């Protein structure tokens, strides 16, 4: 029988094809990864990877072993999850929400997969607004929210969605005709603001006080909802950095979306209150990760608490 570490190292290296990244992913040294692989190759009786100074590739034998092991490992993980869920009792009701139309499809995929895995747990789906997204998590009316990172003082799971940042401007604005702009243009125009109750870390990320070079950004008026903020843009009251999905979900004849070529992507995923990390919540986060095809670790995706 293969040892657990041998399987983990082999499959991670088969995916990463890089000893350093594999070591980092498994919290091992590169020397330990190399040692485990060599031991496994001695047991198999031949090389599993072709190594050069520039690349690592699976051999035919290595590729076959990976193909054979992956479904076995997945089946074992699924069996373990079912046993864990049975002991923890993933039943009752789970309240999930989305913020922004573009997050609804990934949420509904997660709900469908969660429902297949946990038919005894009822899922209630709702939409929240900028004004009540945090309050809904704090007061417990929502257990898990699919929204943008960062989100102050909350646990968050894996990134499910990424998108380029674009700048929303009025169609008659001088920037509307540009093919792309720099994030530095925020210093040249008032920037429409999110509601005061919005996460402080989120506002620093989307509507910063200064550009990356340190130039001050003028604050424009605030909107109570995203649609109100776009209306302020259309009125020429300011510009607004948003995600590129706004083109599809909020198309307006009076607003143009111009790519921002030097800004990091926007990331979205599950958010929940750390004190509400119940079996139901963690099982849903895992289902969301699986539905989106992103990596989950252990019983649930790696969780961090973002503090503003």
PDB file of C-alpha atoms in Angstrom:
ATOM      1  CA  UNK A   1       0.000   0.000   0.000  1.00  0.00           C
ATOM      2  CA  UNK A   2       1.131   3.532  -0.725  1.00  0.00           C
ATOM      3  CA  UNK A   3       1.668   5.782   2.236  1.00  0.00           C
ATOM      4  CA  UNK A   4      -0.543   8.843   2.531  1.00  0.00           C
ATOM      5  CA  UNK A   5       2.401  11.229   2.174  1.00  0.00           C
ATOM      6  CA  UNK A   6       3.549   9.459  -0.978  1.00  0.00           C
ATOM      7  CA  UNK A   7       0.128   9.861  -2.547  1.00  0.00           C
ATOM      8  CA  UNK A   8      -0.161  13.522  -1.513  1.00  0.00           C
ATOM      9  CA  UNK A   9       3.305  14.425  -2.771  1.00  0.00           C
ATOM     10  CA  UNK A  10       2.938  12.511  -6.027  1.00  0.00           C
ATOM     11  CA  UNK A  11      -0.460  13.973  -6.940  1.00  0.00           C
ATOM     12  CA  UNK A  12       0.543  17.491  -5.924  1.00  0.00           C
ATOM     13  CA  UNK A  13       3.723  17.299  -8.025  1.00  0.00           C
ATOM     14  CA  UNK A  14       1.758  15.779 -10.919  1.00  0.00           C
ATOM     15  CA  UNK A  15      -0.484  18.856 -10.811  1.00  0.00           C
ATOM     16  CA  UNK A  16       2.089  21.546 -10.095  1.00  0.00           C
ATOM     17  CA  UNK A  17       5.008  20.060 -12.090  1.00  0.00           C
ATOM     18  CA  UNK A  18       7.291  22.143  -9.900  1.00  0.00           C
ATOM     19  CA  UNK A  19       9.128  20.933  -6.785  1.00  0.00           C
ATOM     20  CA  UNK A  20       9.143  24.347  -5.113  1.00  0.00           C
ATOM     21  CA  UNK A  21       5.411  24.973  -5.533  1.00  0.00           C
ATOM     22  CA  UNK A  22       4.649  21.424  -4.416  1.00  0.00           C
ATOM     23  CA  UNK A  23       6.744  21.879  -1.286  1.00  0.00           C
ATOM     24  CA  UNK A  24       5.040  25.189  -0.510  1.00  0.00           C
ATOM     25  CA  UNK A  25       1.590  23.728  -1.088  1.00  0.00           C
ATOM     26  CA  UNK A  26       2.231  20.772   1.252  1.00  0.00           C
ATOM     27  CA  UNK A  27       4.293  22.748   3.774  1.00  0.00           C
ATOM     28  CA  UNK A  28       7.354  20.579   3.161  1.00  0.00           C
ATOM     29  CA  UNK A  29      10.910  21.273   2.059  1.00  0.00           C
ATOM     30  CA  UNK A  30      11.860  20.679  -1.559  1.00  0.00           C
ATOM     31  CA  UNK A  31      14.366  18.136  -0.300  1.00  0.00           C
ATOM     32  CA  UNK A  32      11.611  16.207   1.443  1.00  0.00           C
ATOM     33  CA  UNK A  33       9.466  16.259  -1.706  1.00  0.00           C
ATOM     34  CA  UNK A  34      12.387  14.938  -3.765  1.00  0.00           C
ATOM     35  CA  UNK A  35      13.074  12.257  -1.167  1.00  0.00           C
ATOM     36  CA  UNK A  36       9.457  11.033  -1.184  1.00  0.00           C
ATOM     37  CA  UNK A  37       9.341  10.943  -4.992  1.00  0.00           C
ATOM     38  CA  UNK A  38      12.588   8.969  -5.225  1.00  0.00           C
ATOM     39  CA  UNK A  39      11.319   6.481  -2.636  1.00  0.00           C
ATOM     40  CA  UNK A  40       8.104   6.024  -4.587  1.00  0.00           C
ATOM     41  CA  UNK A  41      10.017   5.596  -7.852  1.00  0.00           C
ATOM     42  CA  UNK A  42      12.149   2.881  -6.261  1.00  0.00           C
ATOM     43  CA  UNK A  43       8.974   1.119  -5.179  1.00  0.00           C
ATOM     44  CA  UNK A  44       7.427   1.430  -8.649  1.00  0.00           C
ATOM     45  CA  UNK A  45      10.641   0.381 -10.335  1.00  0.00           C
ATOM     46  CA  UNK A  46      10.978   3.275 -12.736  1.00  0.00           C
ATOM     47  CA  UNK A  47      10.844   7.064 -13.076  1.00  0.00           C
ATOM     48  CA  UNK A  48       7.535   8.835 -12.594  1.00  0.00           C
ATOM     49  CA  UNK A  49       8.821  12.260 -13.638  1.00  0.00           C
ATOM     50  CA  UNK A  50      11.270  13.542 -16.211  1.00  0.00           C
ATOM     51  CA  UNK A  51      13.363  16.267 -14.599  1.00  0.00           C
ATOM     52  CA  UNK A  52      15.482  18.873 -16.327  1.00  0.00           C
ATOM     53  CA  UNK A  53      16.943  22.125 -15.080  1.00  0.00           C
ATOM     54  CA  UNK A  54      13.976  23.930 -16.636  1.00  0.00           C
ATOM     55  CA  UNK A  55      10.989  21.639 -16.331  1.00  0.00           C
ATOM     56  CA  UNK A  56       9.333  18.666 -14.671  1.00  0.00           C
ATOM     57  CA  UNK A  57       7.113  16.344 -16.708  1.00  0.00           C
ATOM     58  CA  UNK A  58       5.213  13.168 -15.995  1.00  0.00           C
ATOM     59  CA  UNK A  59       6.497  10.009 -17.654  1.00  0.00           C
ATOM     60  CA  UNK A  60       4.005   7.650 -19.275  1.00  0.00           C
ATOM     61  CA  UNK A  61       4.088   5.518 -16.131  1.00  0.00           C
ATOM     62  CA  UNK A  62       3.613   8.596 -13.952  1.00  0.00           C
ATOM     63  CA  UNK A  63       0.678   9.795 -16.017  1.00  0.00           C
ATOM     64  CA  UNK A  64      -0.999   6.411 -15.759  1.00  0.00           C
ATOM     65  CA  UNK A  65      -0.487   6.294 -12.001  1.00  0.00           C
ATOM     66  CA  UNK A  66      -1.964   9.786 -11.623  1.00  0.00           C
ATOM     67  CA  UNK A  67      -4.988   8.821 -13.733  1.00  0.00           C
ATOM     68  CA  UNK A  68      -5.539   5.738 -11.594  1.00  0.00           C
ATOM     69  CA  UNK A  69      -5.015   7.432  -8.227  1.00  0.00           C
ATOM     70  CA  UNK A  70      -7.107  10.592  -8.670  1.00  0.00           C
ATOM     71  CA  UNK A  71     -10.549   8.891  -8.718  1.00  0.00           C
ATOM     72  CA  UNK A  72      -9.532   6.643  -5.832  1.00  0.00           C
ATOM     73  CA  UNK A  73      -8.442   9.590  -3.692  1.00  0.00           C
ATOM     74  CA  UNK A  74     -11.571  11.556  -4.612  1.00  0.00           C
ATOM     75  CA  UNK A  75     -13.775   8.594  -3.702  1.00  0.00           C
ATOM     76  CA  UNK A  76     -12.024   8.237  -0.351  1.00  0.00           C
ATOM     77  CA  UNK A  77     -12.400  11.966   0.333  1.00  0.00           C
ATOM     78  CA  UNK A  78     -16.091  11.813  -0.567  1.00  0.00           C
ATOM     79  CA  UNK A  79     -16.616   8.834   1.721  1.00  0.00           C
ATOM     80  CA  UNK A  80     -14.887  10.671   4.561  1.00  0.00           C
ATOM     81  CA  UNK A  81     -17.015  13.777   3.978  1.00  0.00           C
ATOM     82  CA  UNK A  82     -20.189  11.729   4.066  1.00  0.00           C
ATOM     83  CA  UNK A  83     -19.105  10.115   7.332  1.00  0.00           C
ATOM     84  CA  UNK A  84     -18.184  13.494   8.843  1.00  0.00           C
ATOM     85  CA  UNK A  85     -21.465  15.036   7.746  1.00  0.00           C
ATOM     86  CA  UNK A  86     -23.429  12.106   9.112  1.00  0.00           C
ATOM     87  CA  UNK A  87     -21.750  12.467  12.495  1.00  0.00           C
ATOM     88  CA  UNK A  88     -22.096  16.254  12.556  1.00  0.00           C
ATOM     89  CA  UNK A  89     -25.651  16.248  11.297  1.00  0.00           C
ATOM     90  CA  UNK A  90     -25.792  18.504   8.235  1.00  0.00           C
ATOM     91  CA  UNK A  91     -29.516  19.043   8.582  1.00  0.00           C
ATOM     92  CA  UNK A  92     -31.878  21.884   9.367  1.00  0.00           C
ATOM     93  CA  UNK A  93     -31.810  25.146   7.421  1.00  0.00           C
ATOM     94  CA  UNK A  94     -28.988  27.100   5.814  1.00  0.00           C
ATOM     95  CA  UNK A  95     -29.494  30.712   4.729  1.00  0.00           C
ATOM     96  CA  UNK A  96     -27.273  31.825   1.871  1.00  0.00           C
ATOM     97  CA  UNK A  97     -27.200  35.111  -0.004  1.00  0.00           C
ATOM     98  CA  UNK A  98     -25.558  36.848  -2.916  1.00  0.00           C
ATOM     99  CA  UNK A  99     -24.478  40.447  -3.378  1.00  0.00           C
ATOM    100  CA  UNK A 100     -24.533  41.497  -7.022  1.00  0.00           C
ATOM    101  CA  UNK A 101     -26.249  39.766  -9.924  1.00  0.00           C
ATOM    102  CA  UNK A 102     -22.989  38.279 -11.231  1.00  0.00           C
ATOM    103  CA  UNK A 103     -22.537  36.196  -8.059  1.00  0.00           C
ATOM    104  CA  UNK A 104     -25.967  34.554  -8.323  1.00  0.00           C
ATOM    105  CA  UNK A 105     -25.032  31.851 -10.916  1.00  0.00           C
ATOM    106  CA  UNK A 106     -22.108  30.500  -8.884  1.00  0.00           C
ATOM    107  CA  UNK A 107     -24.246  30.581  -5.747  1.00  0.00           C
ATOM    108  CA  UNK A 108     -27.022  28.586  -7.417  1.00  0.00           C
ATOM    109  CA  UNK A 109     -24.508  25.970  -8.626  1.00  0.00           C
ATOM    110  CA  UNK A 110     -23.264  25.635  -5.068  1.00  0.00           C
ATOM    111  CA  UNK A 111     -26.822  25.320  -3.763  1.00  0.00           C
ATOM    112  CA  UNK A 112     -27.576  22.550  -6.277  1.00  0.00           C
ATOM    113  CA  UNK A 113     -24.472  20.543  -5.356  1.00  0.00           C
ATOM    114  CA  UNK A 114     -25.027  21.090  -1.635  1.00  0.00           C
ATOM    115  CA  UNK A 115     -28.610  19.892  -2.044  1.00  0.00           C
ATOM    116  CA  UNK A 116     -27.438  16.689  -3.711  1.00  0.00           C
ATOM    117  CA  UNK A 117     -24.979  16.008  -0.906  1.00  0.00           C
ATOM    118  CA  UNK A 118     -27.210  17.043   1.986  1.00  0.00           C
ATOM    119  CA  UNK A 119     -30.865  16.516   1.054  1.00  0.00           C
ATOM    120  CA  UNK A 120     -31.924  16.819   4.696  1.00  0.00           C
ATOM    121  CA  UNK A 121     -30.740  20.428   4.903  1.00  0.00           C
ATOM    122  CA  UNK A 122     -33.057  23.076   3.484  1.00  0.00           C
ATOM    123  CA  UNK A 123     -31.358  26.015   1.739  1.00  0.00           C
ATOM    124  CA  UNK A 124     -32.945  29.455   1.683  1.00  0.00           C
ATOM    125  CA  UNK A 125     -31.542  31.786  -1.005  1.00  0.00           C
ATOM    126  CA  UNK A 126     -31.880  35.541  -0.874  1.00  0.00           C
ATOM    127  CA  UNK A 127     -30.283  38.709  -2.201  1.00  0.00           C
ATOM    128  CA  UNK A 128     -28.722  41.376  -0.002  1.00  0.00           C
ATOM    129  CA  UNK A 129     -27.765  44.943  -0.794  1.00  0.00           C
ATOM    130  CA  UNK A 130     -24.694  47.002  -0.034  1.00  0.00           C
ATOM    131  CA  UNK A 131     -26.566  48.590   2.848  1.00  0.00           C
ATOM    132  CA  UNK A 132     -27.390  45.357   4.713  1.00  0.00           C
ATOM    133  CA  UNK A 133     -24.812  42.778   3.627  1.00  0.00           C
ATOM    134  CA  UNK A 134     -22.715  43.018   6.797  1.00  0.00           C
ATOM    135  CA  UNK A 135     -25.712  43.381   9.094  1.00  0.00           C
ATOM    136  CA  UNK A 136     -27.232  40.203   7.654  1.00  0.00           C
ATOM    137  CA  UNK A 137     -24.148  38.197   8.618  1.00  0.00           C
ATOM    138  CA  UNK A 138     -23.822  39.810  12.036  1.00  0.00           C
ATOM    139  CA  UNK A 139     -27.454  39.311  13.054  1.00  0.00           C
ATOM    140  CA  UNK A 140     -27.522  35.742  11.729  1.00  0.00           C
ATOM    141  CA  UNK A 141     -30.231  36.244   9.120  1.00  0.00           C
ATOM    142  CA  UNK A 142     -27.659  35.053   6.541  1.00  0.00           C
ATOM    143  CA  UNK A 143     -25.186  32.221   7.193  1.00  0.00           C
ATOM    144  CA  UNK A 144     -23.039  32.482   4.059  1.00  0.00           C
ATOM    145  CA  UNK A 145     -22.708  35.365   1.630  1.00  0.00           C
ATOM    146  CA  UNK A 146     -21.142  35.250  -1.841  1.00  0.00           C
ATOM    147  CA  UNK A 147     -19.578  38.663  -2.300  1.00  0.00           C
ATOM    148  CA  UNK A 148     -16.347  40.524  -3.043  1.00  0.00           C
ATOM    149  CA  UNK A 149     -13.181  40.392  -0.996  1.00  0.00           C
ATOM    150  CA  UNK A 150     -11.926  41.915   1.215  1.00  0.00           C
ATOM    151  CA  UNK A 151     -14.618  41.916   3.878  1.00  0.00           C
ATOM    152  CA  UNK A 152     -13.635  43.167   7.344  1.00  0.00           C
ATOM    153  CA  UNK A 153     -13.681  40.835  10.315  1.00  0.00           C
ATOM    154  CA  UNK A 154     -15.237  37.850   8.533  1.00  0.00           C
ATOM    155  CA  UNK A 155     -13.987  34.420   7.568  1.00  0.00           C
ATOM    156  CA  UNK A 156     -13.775  33.780   3.860  1.00  0.00           C
ATOM    157  CA  UNK A 157     -13.263  30.683   1.784  1.00  0.00           C
ATOM    158  CA  UNK A 158     -11.646  30.126  -1.608  1.00  0.00           C
ATOM    159  CA  UNK A 159     -11.870  32.594  -4.470  1.00  0.00           C
ATOM    160  CA  UNK A 160     -14.691  31.429  -6.744  1.00  0.00           C
ATOM    161  CA  UNK A 161     -14.732  34.300  -9.238  1.00  0.00           C
ATOM    162  CA  UNK A 162     -12.102  36.684 -10.553  1.00  0.00           C
ATOM    163  CA  UNK A 163     -12.624  39.526 -12.976  1.00  0.00           C
ATOM    164  CA  UNK A 164     -10.735  42.455 -14.415  1.00  0.00           C
ATOM    165  CA  UNK A 165     -11.401  45.907 -13.034  1.00  0.00           C
ATOM    166  CA  UNK A 166     -12.966  48.471 -15.318  1.00  0.00           C
ATOM    167  CA  UNK A 167     -13.788  52.131 -14.793  1.00  0.00           C
ATOM    168  CA  UNK A 168     -17.430  53.157 -15.104  1.00  0.00           C
ATOM    169  CA  UNK A 169     -17.703  56.630 -16.649  1.00  0.00           C
ATOM    170  CA  UNK A 170     -20.478  58.644 -18.271  1.00  0.00           C
ATOM    171  CA  UNK A 171     -20.694  58.053 -22.029  1.00  0.00           C
ATOM    172  CA  UNK A 172     -19.784  61.693 -22.645  1.00  0.00           C
ATOM    173  CA  UNK A 173     -16.796  61.588 -20.305  1.00  0.00           C
ATOM    174  CA  UNK A 174     -13.344  62.201 -21.882  1.00  0.00           C
ATOM    175  CA  UNK A 175     -12.184  58.749 -20.686  1.00  0.00           C
ATOM    176  CA  UNK A 176     -15.063  56.936 -22.387  1.00  0.00           C
ATOM    177  CA  UNK A 177     -13.200  56.827 -25.710  1.00  0.00           C
ATOM    178  CA  UNK A 178     -10.008  55.356 -24.216  1.00  0.00           C
ATOM    179  CA  UNK A 179      -9.104  51.710 -24.907  1.00  0.00           C
ATOM    180  CA  UNK A 180      -7.841  51.397 -21.327  1.00  0.00           C
ATOM    181  CA  UNK A 181      -6.786  53.628 -18.460  1.00  0.00           C
ATOM    182  CA  UNK A 182      -4.391  53.496 -15.513  1.00  0.00           C
ATOM    183  CA  UNK A 183      -5.595  53.300 -11.929  1.00  0.00           C
ATOM    184  CA  UNK A 184      -3.784  56.621 -11.520  1.00  0.00           C
ATOM    185  CA  UNK A 185      -6.659  58.423 -13.313  1.00  0.00           C
ATOM    186  CA  UNK A 186      -8.615  58.171 -10.061  1.00  0.00           C
ATOM    187  CA  UNK A 187      -6.593  61.169  -8.891  1.00  0.00           C
ATOM    188  CA  UNK A 188      -7.921  63.223 -11.810  1.00  0.00           C
ATOM    189  CA  UNK A 189     -11.656  62.729 -11.276  1.00  0.00           C
ATOM    190  CA  UNK A 190     -14.060  62.498  -8.313  1.00  0.00           C
ATOM    191  CA  UNK A 191     -14.801  58.901  -7.399  1.00  0.00           C
ATOM    192  CA  UNK A 192     -18.351  57.860  -6.507  1.00  0.00           C
ATOM    193  CA  UNK A 193     -18.417  56.313  -3.017  1.00  0.00           C
ATOM    194  CA  UNK A 194     -20.042  53.221  -1.545  1.00  0.00           C
ATOM    195  CA  UNK A 195     -22.509  53.515   1.383  1.00  0.00           C
ATOM    196  CA  UNK A 196     -20.986  54.294   4.780  1.00  0.00           C
ATOM    197  CA  UNK A 197     -21.981  50.846   6.126  1.00  0.00           C
ATOM    198  CA  UNK A 198     -19.906  49.052   3.479  1.00  0.00           C
ATOM    199  CA  UNK A 199     -16.821  47.161   4.675  1.00  0.00           C
ATOM    200  CA  UNK A 200     -13.951  49.590   5.253  1.00  0.00           C
ATOM    201  CA  UNK A 201     -11.382  47.227   3.721  1.00  0.00           C
ATOM    202  CA  UNK A 202     -13.616  46.806   0.684  1.00  0.00           C
ATOM    203  CA  UNK A 203     -13.890  50.567   0.219  1.00  0.00           C
ATOM    204  CA  UNK A 204     -10.124  50.980   0.521  1.00  0.00           C
ATOM    205  CA  UNK A 205      -9.731  48.384  -2.198  1.00  0.00           C
ATOM    206  CA  UNK A 206     -12.374  49.754  -4.600  1.00  0.00           C
ATOM    207  CA  UNK A 207     -12.377  53.491  -3.908  1.00  0.00           C
ATOM    208  CA  UNK A 208      -9.013  54.254  -2.275  1.00  0.00           C
ATOM    209  CA  UNK A 209      -8.044  57.584  -0.760  1.00  0.00           C
ATOM    210  CA  UNK A 210      -4.780  57.602  -2.731  1.00  0.00           C
ATOM    211  CA  UNK A 211      -3.540  56.076  -5.971  1.00  0.00           C
ATOM    212  CA  UNK A 212      -0.645  53.576  -5.896  1.00  0.00           C
ATOM    213  CA  UNK A 213       1.791  56.451  -6.513  1.00  0.00           C
ATOM    214  CA  UNK A 214       0.383  58.374  -3.553  1.00  0.00           C
ATOM    215  CA  UNK A 215      -1.759  60.956  -5.359  1.00  0.00           C
ATOM    216  CA  UNK A 216      -4.905  61.928  -3.394  1.00  0.00           C
ATOM    217  CA  UNK A 217      -8.289  60.845  -4.723  1.00  0.00           C
ATOM    218  CA  UNK A 218     -11.245  63.217  -4.515  1.00  0.00           C
ATOM    219  CA  UNK A 219     -14.326  61.675  -2.953  1.00  0.00           C
ATOM    220  CA  UNK A 220     -17.505  62.058  -4.962  1.00  0.00           C
ATOM    221  CA  UNK A 221     -21.096  61.543  -3.758  1.00  0.00           C
ATOM    222  CA  UNK A 222     -22.262  58.252  -2.239  1.00  0.00           C
ATOM    223  CA  UNK A 223     -24.965  55.960  -3.534  1.00  0.00           C
ATOM    224  CA  UNK A 224     -27.180  53.694  -1.466  1.00  0.00           C
ATOM    225  CA  UNK A 225     -27.215  50.861  -4.027  1.00  0.00           C
ATOM    226  CA  UNK A 226     -25.016  49.871  -6.933  1.00  0.00           C
ATOM    227  CA  UNK A 227     -27.644  51.107  -9.385  1.00  0.00           C
ATOM    228  CA  UNK A 228     -27.719  54.478  -7.622  1.00  0.00           C
ATOM    229  CA  UNK A 229     -23.926  54.667  -7.853  1.00  0.00           C
ATOM    230  CA  UNK A 230     -24.057  54.005 -11.595  1.00  0.00           C
ATOM    231  CA  UNK A 231     -26.704  56.705 -11.938  1.00  0.00           C
ATOM    232  CA  UNK A 232     -24.335  59.154 -10.257  1.00  0.00           C
ATOM    233  CA  UNK A 233     -21.696  58.113 -12.795  1.00  0.00           C
ATOM    234  CA  UNK A 234     -24.135  58.625 -15.668  1.00  0.00           C
ATOM    235  CA  UNK A 235     -24.911  62.101 -14.336  1.00  0.00           C
ATOM    236  CA  UNK A 236     -21.227  63.004 -14.532  1.00  0.00           C
ATOM    237  CA  UNK A 237     -20.870  63.260 -10.747  1.00  0.00           C
ATOM    238  CA  UNK A 238     -17.827  60.975 -10.699  1.00  0.00           C
ATOM    239  CA  UNK A 239     -16.192  57.780 -11.952  1.00  0.00           C
ATOM    240  CA  UNK A 240     -16.328  54.343 -10.316  1.00  0.00           C
ATOM    241  CA  UNK A 241     -13.999  51.306 -10.465  1.00  0.00           C
ATOM    242  CA  UNK A 242     -16.104  48.142 -10.868  1.00  0.00           C
ATOM    243  CA  UNK A 243     -15.754  44.576 -12.130  1.00  0.00           C
ATOM    244  CA  UNK A 244     -15.963  43.768 -15.821  1.00  0.00           C
ATOM    245  CA  UNK A 245     -19.125  41.699 -15.257  1.00  0.00           C
ATOM    246  CA  UNK A 246     -20.917  45.005 -14.817  1.00  0.00           C
ATOM    247  CA  UNK A 247     -20.920  45.271 -18.622  1.00  0.00           C
ATOM    248  CA  UNK A 248     -23.180  42.225 -18.806  1.00  0.00           C
ATOM    249  CA  UNK A 249     -25.328  42.611 -15.718  1.00  0.00           C
ATOM    250  CA  UNK A 250     -25.623  46.403 -15.643  1.00  0.00           C
ATOM    251  CA  UNK A 251     -25.583  47.508 -19.304  1.00  0.00           C
ATOM    252  CA  UNK A 252     -26.650  51.134 -19.587  1.00  0.00           C
ATOM    253  CA  UNK A 253     -26.725  53.427 -22.602  1.00  0.00           C
ATOM    254  CA  UNK A 254     -25.461  56.290 -20.451  1.00  0.00           C
ATOM    255  CA  UNK A 255     -22.486  54.467 -18.866  1.00  0.00           C
ATOM    256  CA  UNK A 256     -19.269  53.233 -20.511  1.00  0.00           C
ATOM    257  CA  UNK A 257     -16.899  50.673 -18.998  1.00  0.00           C
ATOM    258  CA  UNK A 258     -13.197  51.243 -19.695  1.00  0.00           C
ATOM    259  CA  UNK A 259     -10.624  48.541 -18.768  1.00  0.00           C
ATOM    260  CA  UNK A 260      -8.091  49.456 -16.059  1.00  0.00           C
ATOM    261  CA  UNK A 261      -4.878  47.871 -17.308  1.00  0.00           C
ATOM    262  CA  UNK A 262      -2.746  48.080 -14.164  1.00  0.00           C
ATOM    263  CA  UNK A 263      -5.171  47.137 -11.368  1.00  0.00           C
ATOM    264  CA  UNK A 264      -5.291  43.718  -9.683  1.00  0.00           C
ATOM    265  CA  UNK A 265      -8.325  41.535 -10.409  1.00  0.00           C
ATOM    266  CA  UNK A 266     -11.424  41.591  -8.246  1.00  0.00           C
ATOM    267  CA  UNK A 267     -11.988  38.385  -6.261  1.00  0.00           C
ATOM    268  CA  UNK A 268     -15.292  37.006  -4.988  1.00  0.00           C
ATOM    269  CA  UNK A 269     -16.234  34.042  -2.858  1.00  0.00           C
ATOM    270  CA  UNK A 270     -18.017  32.830   0.290  1.00  0.00           C
ATOM    271  CA  UNK A 271     -17.979  34.988   3.407  1.00  0.00           C
ATOM    272  CA  UNK A 272     -19.311  34.066   6.826  1.00  0.00           C
ATOM    273  CA  UNK A 273     -19.011  35.000  10.462  1.00  0.00           C
ATOM    274  CA  UNK A 274     -16.140  33.120  12.112  1.00  0.00           C
ATOM    275  CA  UNK A 275     -18.310  32.283  15.109  1.00  0.00           C
ATOM    276  CA  UNK A 276     -20.830  30.689  12.742  1.00  0.00           C
ATOM    277  CA  UNK A 277     -18.445  28.078  11.297  1.00  0.00           C
ATOM    278  CA  UNK A 278     -20.984  25.287  11.704  1.00  0.00           C
ATOM    279  CA  UNK A 279     -20.968  21.949   9.902  1.00  0.00           C
ATOM    280  CA  UNK A 280     -23.666  23.300   7.584  1.00  0.00           C
ATOM    281  CA  UNK A 281     -21.650  26.406   6.713  1.00  0.00           C
ATOM    282  CA  UNK A 282     -18.402  24.537   6.119  1.00  0.00           C
ATOM    283  CA  UNK A 283     -20.174  21.894   4.036  1.00  0.00           C
ATOM    284  CA  UNK A 284     -21.701  24.623   1.871  1.00  0.00           C
ATOM    285  CA  UNK A 285     -18.344  26.362   1.445  1.00  0.00           C
ATOM    286  CA  UNK A 286     -16.861  23.051   0.349  1.00  0.00           C
ATOM    287  CA  UNK A 287     -19.724  22.536  -2.112  1.00  0.00           C
ATOM    288  CA  UNK A 288     -19.198  26.043  -3.491  1.00  0.00           C
ATOM    289  CA  UNK A 289     -15.506  25.308  -4.043  1.00  0.00           C
ATOM    290  CA  UNK A 290     -16.269  22.005  -5.752  1.00  0.00           C
ATOM    291  CA  UNK A 291     -18.998  23.532  -7.919  1.00  0.00           C
ATOM    292  CA  UNK A 292     -16.601  26.249  -9.054  1.00  0.00           C
ATOM    293  CA  UNK A 293     -13.783  23.771  -9.646  1.00  0.00           C
ATOM    294  CA  UNK A 294     -11.351  25.345  -7.189  1.00  0.00           C
ATOM    295  CA  UNK A 295      -9.172  23.597  -4.656  1.00  0.00           C
ATOM    296  CA  UNK A 296     -10.445  22.899  -1.182  1.00  0.00           C
ATOM    297  CA  UNK A 297      -8.263  21.705   1.674  1.00  0.00           C
ATOM    298  CA  UNK A 298      -9.432  19.335   4.383  1.00  0.00           C
ATOM    299  CA  UNK A 299     -12.993  19.531   5.635  1.00  0.00           C
ATOM    300  CA  UNK A 300     -13.423  22.993   4.166  1.00  0.00           C
ATOM    301  CA  UNK A 301     -11.451  25.434   2.026  1.00  0.00           C
ATOM    302  CA  UNK A 302      -8.661  27.328   3.725  1.00  0.00           C
ATOM    303  CA  UNK A 303     -10.238  30.094   5.747  1.00  0.00           C
ATOM    304  CA  UNK A 304      -8.766  33.411   6.710  1.00  0.00           C
ATOM    305  CA  UNK A 305     -10.189  36.273   8.685  1.00  0.00           C
ATOM    306  CA  UNK A 306      -9.858  39.616   6.982  1.00  0.00           C
ATOM    307  CA  UNK A 307      -9.570  42.549   9.317  1.00  0.00           C
ATOM    308  CA  UNK A 308      -9.737  46.125   8.223  1.00  0.00           C
TER     309      UNK A 308
END
